[in-house]
Short mmCIF file of C-alpha atoms in Angstrom, two decimals:
data_model
loop_
_atom_site.label_atom_id
_atom_site.label_comp_id
_atom_site.label_asym_id
_atom_site.label_seq_id
_atom_site.Cartn_x
_atom_site.Cartn_y
_atom_site.Cartn_z
CA MET M 11 0.96 -54.58 18.74
CA ARG M 12 -0.09 -54.83 15.09
CA GLN M 13 -3.42 -53.16 15.94
CA SER M 14 -1.58 -50.26 17.63
CA THR M 15 0.67 -49.81 14.57
CA THR M 16 -2.35 -49.81 12.29
CA LYS M 17 -4.06 -47.13 14.39
CA ARG M 18 -0.94 -44.96 14.28
CA PHE M 19 -0.74 -45.40 10.50
CA ILE M 20 -4.41 -44.48 10.04
CA GLY M 21 -3.95 -41.48 12.33
CA LYS M 22 -0.94 -40.21 10.36
CA LEU M 23 -2.71 -40.87 7.06
CA GLY M 24 -5.72 -38.86 8.21
CA MET M 25 -3.51 -36.02 9.46
CA TYR M 26 -1.53 -35.80 6.21
CA THR M 27 -4.72 -36.00 4.16
CA LEU M 28 -6.21 -33.13 6.12
CA LEU M 29 -3.01 -31.08 5.81
CA THR M 30 -2.95 -31.74 2.06
CA ILE M 31 -6.51 -30.50 1.71
CA PHE M 32 -5.69 -27.33 3.68
CA LEU M 33 -2.56 -26.83 1.55
CA ILE M 34 -4.56 -27.06 -1.67
CA ILE M 35 -7.17 -24.63 -0.35
CA SER M 36 -4.43 -22.18 0.67
CA VAL M 37 -2.39 -22.40 -2.54
CA PHE M 38 -5.27 -22.46 -5.03
CA PRO M 39 -5.96 -18.66 -4.92
CA PHE M 40 -2.32 -17.99 -5.84
CA TYR M 41 -2.50 -20.56 -8.63
CA TRP M 42 -5.73 -19.01 -9.92
CA MET M 43 -4.09 -15.59 -9.82
CA LEU M 44 -1.14 -16.77 -11.91
CA VAL M 45 -3.40 -18.60 -14.36
CA GLY M 46 -5.48 -15.46 -14.79
CA SER M 47 -2.41 -13.36 -15.53
CA THR M 48 -1.57 -15.58 -18.53
CA ASN M 49 -5.06 -15.80 -20.05
CA PRO M 50 -7.41 -13.34 -21.78
CA SER M 51 -10.32 -11.91 -19.85
CA ASP M 52 -13.01 -13.99 -21.56
CA LYS M 53 -11.42 -17.27 -20.42
CA MET M 54 -11.50 -16.13 -16.80
CA ILE M 55 -15.28 -15.67 -16.85
CA SER M 56 -16.08 -18.65 -19.07
CA SER M 57 -18.03 -21.61 -17.75
CA PRO M 58 -16.28 -23.72 -16.72
CA PRO M 59 -13.35 -21.35 -16.03
CA THR M 60 -9.90 -22.05 -17.46
CA LEU M 61 -7.55 -23.70 -14.98
CA THR M 62 -4.48 -24.02 -17.22
CA PHE M 63 -1.80 -21.47 -18.05
CA GLY M 64 -2.24 -19.54 -21.28
CA GLY M 65 0.09 -17.67 -23.59
CA GLN M 66 -0.98 -14.08 -22.99
CA PHE M 67 1.39 -13.18 -20.17
CA MET M 68 3.34 -10.53 -22.05
CA GLU M 69 0.22 -9.12 -23.71
CA ASN M 70 -1.50 -8.69 -20.34
CA LEU M 71 1.65 -7.08 -18.94
CA VAL M 72 1.91 -4.61 -21.85
CA ASN M 73 -1.80 -3.79 -21.67
CA LEU M 74 -1.56 -3.26 -17.92
CA ASN M 75 1.40 -0.93 -18.34
CA ASN M 76 -0.46 1.03 -21.02
CA THR M 77 -3.50 1.34 -18.76
CA VAL M 78 -1.99 2.36 -15.40
CA GLY M 79 1.79 2.65 -15.95
CA ILE M 80 2.53 -0.35 -13.80
CA TRP M 81 6.30 0.23 -13.47
CA ARG M 82 5.71 3.73 -12.12
CA VAL M 83 3.13 2.25 -9.75
CA MET M 84 5.67 -0.37 -8.64
CA PHE M 85 8.27 2.32 -7.97
CA ASN M 86 5.80 4.46 -6.01
CA SER M 87 4.69 1.55 -3.84
CA LEU M 88 8.21 0.28 -3.15
CA PHE M 89 9.53 3.77 -2.41
CA VAL M 90 6.64 4.72 -0.13
CA ALA M 91 6.54 1.38 1.70
CA GLY M 92 10.33 1.11 2.03
CA LEU M 93 10.85 4.65 3.32
CA TYR M 94 7.84 4.31 5.61
CA VAL M 95 9.20 1.11 7.17
CA VAL M 96 12.61 2.68 7.85
CA ILE M 97 11.26 5.89 9.43
CA ALA M 98 8.36 4.25 11.27
CA LEU M 99 10.70 1.59 12.66
CA ILE M 100 13.02 4.29 14.03
CA VAL M 101 10.08 6.14 15.60
CA SER M 102 8.52 2.97 16.99
CA THR M 103 11.70 1.55 18.52
CA ALA M 104 12.65 4.88 20.11
CA ALA M 105 9.19 5.38 21.60
CA ALA M 106 8.94 1.75 22.74
CA TYR M 107 12.36 1.91 24.42
CA ALA M 108 11.35 5.08 26.28
CA PHE M 109 8.10 3.48 27.47
CA ALA M 110 9.90 0.30 28.56
CA LYS M 111 13.10 1.54 30.17
CA PHE M 112 12.62 5.14 31.31
CA ASN M 113 10.56 6.32 34.27
CA PHE M 114 8.93 9.68 33.65
CA LYS M 115 5.78 11.36 34.85
CA GLY M 116 2.67 10.21 33.03
CA ARG M 117 4.40 7.31 31.26
CA ASN M 118 1.63 4.77 31.84
CA THR M 119 -1.10 7.31 31.10
CA ILE M 120 0.48 8.29 27.78
CA PHE M 121 0.96 4.65 26.86
CA ILE M 122 -2.67 3.78 27.65
CA ILE M 123 -3.91 6.76 25.61
CA MET M 124 -1.74 5.63 22.70
CA ILE M 125 -3.14 2.08 22.88
CA LEU M 126 -6.70 3.41 23.11
CA SER M 127 -6.07 5.43 19.95
CA MET M 128 -6.06 2.12 18.08
CA MET M 129 -9.79 1.93 18.76
CA ILE M 130 -10.48 5.14 16.82
CA PRO M 131 -11.85 4.23 13.35
CA TYR M 132 -9.32 5.09 10.68
CA GLN M 133 -12.06 6.70 8.61
CA ALA M 134 -12.62 9.28 11.36
CA THR M 135 -9.12 10.70 10.79
CA ILE M 136 -9.39 11.03 7.00
CA ILE M 137 -11.08 14.46 6.90
CA PRO M 138 -8.75 16.16 9.46
CA LEU M 139 -5.71 14.70 7.68
CA PHE M 140 -6.98 15.85 4.31
CA GLN M 141 -7.63 19.38 5.60
CA MET M 142 -4.18 19.53 7.16
CA MET M 143 -2.36 18.31 4.06
CA SER M 144 -4.43 20.59 1.83
CA ALA M 145 -3.71 23.62 3.98
CA TYR M 146 0.05 23.06 3.69
CA GLY M 147 -0.08 22.14 -0.01
CA LEU M 148 1.17 18.61 0.59
CA LEU M 149 -1.49 16.62 -1.25
CA ASP M 150 -0.28 14.40 -4.07
CA THR M 151 3.21 14.12 -2.57
CA TYR M 152 5.21 11.28 -1.07
CA PHE M 153 5.24 13.15 2.23
CA ALA M 154 1.44 12.97 2.39
CA LEU M 155 1.53 9.22 1.83
CA ILE M 156 4.25 8.50 4.40
CA ALA M 157 3.98 11.00 7.25
CA PRO M 158 0.46 10.57 8.72
CA GLN M 159 0.97 7.04 10.10
CA LEU M 160 4.62 7.13 11.14
CA CYS M 161 3.59 6.74 14.78
CA TYR M 162 1.99 3.31 14.54
CA PRO M 163 0.64 2.26 17.98
CA PHE M 164 0.75 -1.49 17.36
CA ALA M 165 4.41 -1.34 16.32
CA ILE M 166 5.25 0.61 19.49
CA PHE M 167 3.34 -1.90 21.60
CA LEU M 168 5.07 -4.87 19.95
CA MET M 169 8.55 -3.42 20.42
CA ARG M 170 7.80 -2.33 24.00
CA GLN M 171 6.90 -5.90 24.97
CA ASN M 172 10.30 -7.06 23.73
CA PHE M 173 12.20 -4.21 25.39
CA LEU M 174 10.56 -5.05 28.74
CA ALA M 175 12.28 -8.44 28.68
CA PHE M 176 15.73 -6.91 28.20
CA PRO M 177 17.65 -7.09 31.54
CA ASP M 178 17.92 -3.74 33.32
CA SER M 179 21.18 -4.92 34.89
CA LEU M 180 22.93 -4.80 31.52
CA LEU M 181 21.80 -1.21 31.02
CA GLU M 182 23.04 -0.22 34.47
CA SER M 183 26.39 -1.90 33.85
CA ALA M 184 26.80 -0.01 30.59
CA ARG M 185 25.94 3.28 32.29
CA LEU M 186 28.48 2.60 35.02
CA ASP M 187 31.09 1.98 32.33
CA GLY M 188 30.39 5.46 30.95
CA ALA M 189 28.32 4.59 27.90
CA HIS M 190 25.78 7.25 26.94
CA GLU M 191 22.14 6.37 26.28
CA PHE M 192 22.34 6.52 22.50
CA LYS M 193 25.26 4.11 22.44
CA ILE M 194 23.50 1.76 24.86
CA PHE M 195 20.41 1.80 22.67
CA THR M 196 22.18 1.26 19.33
CA LYS M 197 25.11 -0.97 20.36
CA ILE M 198 23.68 -3.08 23.17
CA VAL M 199 19.90 -3.19 23.02
CA LEU M 200 19.03 -3.13 19.30
CA PRO M 201 21.38 -5.99 18.22
CA SER M 202 19.48 -8.34 20.52
CA MET M 203 16.13 -7.21 19.08
CA LYS M 204 16.60 -8.41 15.50
CA PRO M 205 13.66 -10.89 15.62
CA ALA M 206 11.34 -8.21 17.00
CA LEU M 207 12.58 -5.67 14.47
CA ALA M 208 11.97 -8.13 11.63
CA ALA M 209 8.44 -8.91 12.84
CA THR M 210 7.63 -5.23 13.23
CA SER M 211 9.08 -4.46 9.79
CA ILE M 212 6.76 -7.00 8.17
CA PHE M 213 3.72 -5.53 9.91
CA LEU M 214 4.70 -2.00 8.87
CA PHE M 215 5.42 -3.03 5.28
CA MET M 216 2.12 -4.90 4.98
CA TYR M 217 0.21 -1.97 6.45
CA GLN M 218 1.66 0.60 4.05
CA TRP M 219 1.71 -1.68 1.01
CA ASN M 220 -2.00 -2.50 1.37
CA ASN M 221 -3.08 0.99 2.43
CA PHE M 222 -5.90 2.08 0.13
CA MET M 223 -8.22 4.66 1.66
CA TRP M 224 -5.72 7.39 2.54
CA PRO M 225 -3.75 7.20 -0.78
CA LEU M 226 -7.09 7.30 -2.62
CA VAL M 227 -7.89 10.60 -0.87
CA ALA M 228 -4.41 12.13 -0.91
CA ILE M 229 -3.46 11.26 -4.52
CA ARG M 230 -4.71 13.39 -7.40
CA THR M 231 -2.60 12.32 -10.38
CA GLU M 232 -1.92 8.93 -11.96
CA GLU M 233 1.84 9.48 -11.60
CA MET M 234 1.47 9.07 -7.81
CA TYR M 235 -0.68 5.92 -7.85
CA THR M 236 0.25 3.11 -5.49
CA PHE M 237 -0.81 -0.50 -6.14
CA PRO M 238 -4.15 -0.50 -4.26
CA VAL M 239 -5.29 2.70 -5.99
CA ALA M 240 -4.05 1.61 -9.42
CA LEU M 241 -5.71 -1.80 -9.15
CA SER M 242 -9.02 -0.20 -8.14
CA THR M 243 -9.08 1.72 -11.42
CA LEU M 244 -9.01 -1.56 -13.39
CA ASN M 245 -12.46 -2.49 -12.13
CA GLY M 246 -14.60 -0.81 -14.79
CA VAL M 247 -18.32 -0.11 -14.64
CA SER M 248 -19.28 -1.90 -17.85
CA TYR M 249 -16.15 -3.97 -18.60
CA THR M 250 -13.26 -5.33 -16.56
CA ASP M 251 -10.19 -6.88 -18.15
CA TYR M 252 -9.54 -9.71 -15.72
CA GLY M 253 -6.30 -10.63 -17.43
CA GLN M 254 -4.88 -7.20 -16.63
CA MET M 255 -6.32 -7.29 -13.12
CA MET M 256 -4.81 -10.70 -12.36
CA MET M 257 -1.47 -9.51 -13.74
CA GLY M 258 -1.59 -6.44 -11.49
CA ILE M 259 -2.50 -8.53 -8.44
CA SER M 260 0.35 -10.94 -9.22
CA LEU M 261 2.88 -8.11 -9.42
CA ALA M 262 1.51 -6.58 -6.21
CA THR M 263 1.87 -9.91 -4.38
CA VAL M 264 5.48 -10.61 -5.33
CA PRO M 265 7.17 -8.00 -3.04
CA ILE M 266 5.10 -9.14 -0.05
CA ILE M 267 6.15 -12.76 -0.58
CA ILE M 268 9.81 -11.77 -1.02
CA VAL M 269 9.84 -9.67 2.16
CA PHE M 270 8.19 -12.42 4.17
CA LEU M 271 10.51 -15.15 2.85
CA ILE M 272 13.55 -13.05 3.72
CA LEU M 273 12.36 -12.26 7.25
CA GLN M 274 10.23 -15.33 8.04
CA LYS M 275 12.63 -16.92 10.53
CA HIS M 276 13.05 -13.68 12.45
CA PHE M 277 9.31 -13.01 12.15
CA ILE M 278 8.32 -16.34 13.71
CA SER M 279 10.88 -16.13 16.52
CA GLY M 280 9.96 -12.49 17.15
CA MET M 281 6.24 -13.24 17.44
CA LEU M 282 6.84 -16.27 19.68
CA GLY M 283 9.22 -14.22 21.80
CA SER M 284 6.61 -11.47 22.21
CA ALA M 285 3.97 -13.96 23.24
CA VAL M 286 6.21 -15.65 25.82
CA LYS M 287 7.50 -12.37 27.22
#
């Protein structure tokens, strides 16, 4: 009996030790990022590197704002990502609901083609998109940053898998009661899809927030910089101010953490629900 208790204790001790090691490995990059944002650049590249917080937080923030206009960059990124999530979520849920609950000619073929489009390299679409936006004079606008990826195949696929699990009998009952399709969709179906909507929102926000290549091509002025483009300009050829860079990375990480913390419960249940369904 005592031997069995000892084995269980050793097993738990080993498990917690391993989890602690993984936790430290996972958290250390964030700690290093915060330390870097409070120290001058020379301390970040010293040997050994500085692992304690410094007193240059405000100086790095002011220097960063003078270099790239960080508050304008923050507004651009939040506006573009927020508006993109709202519109793309509307498009994705409407398309997914049609694929899941309506029978029309060519439904499966269209859905397969849409899924296969995910295999097309994103770089292959850059030149046609640039030519299109240039022809209509839309470069360096919010429209150019938001519109091209509003139809996001993965978001449609994720929502479709959740809509497939919704009972058709409830839809038929609502139709028999005289409810029109828009009311059924907004009042009956969507309220039960909150976990899936939260999970999809996080994916859409992360995609747009971290999007670098297309904004780099479509943006021409510093006033339209988003975070990925602005941060790329901090990496100089001969000199890089790592204090400013770490400050910019810290500011760029905060909204992602906030969004995930707000939606984490729905995100986890939504992803588990998708997998089970």
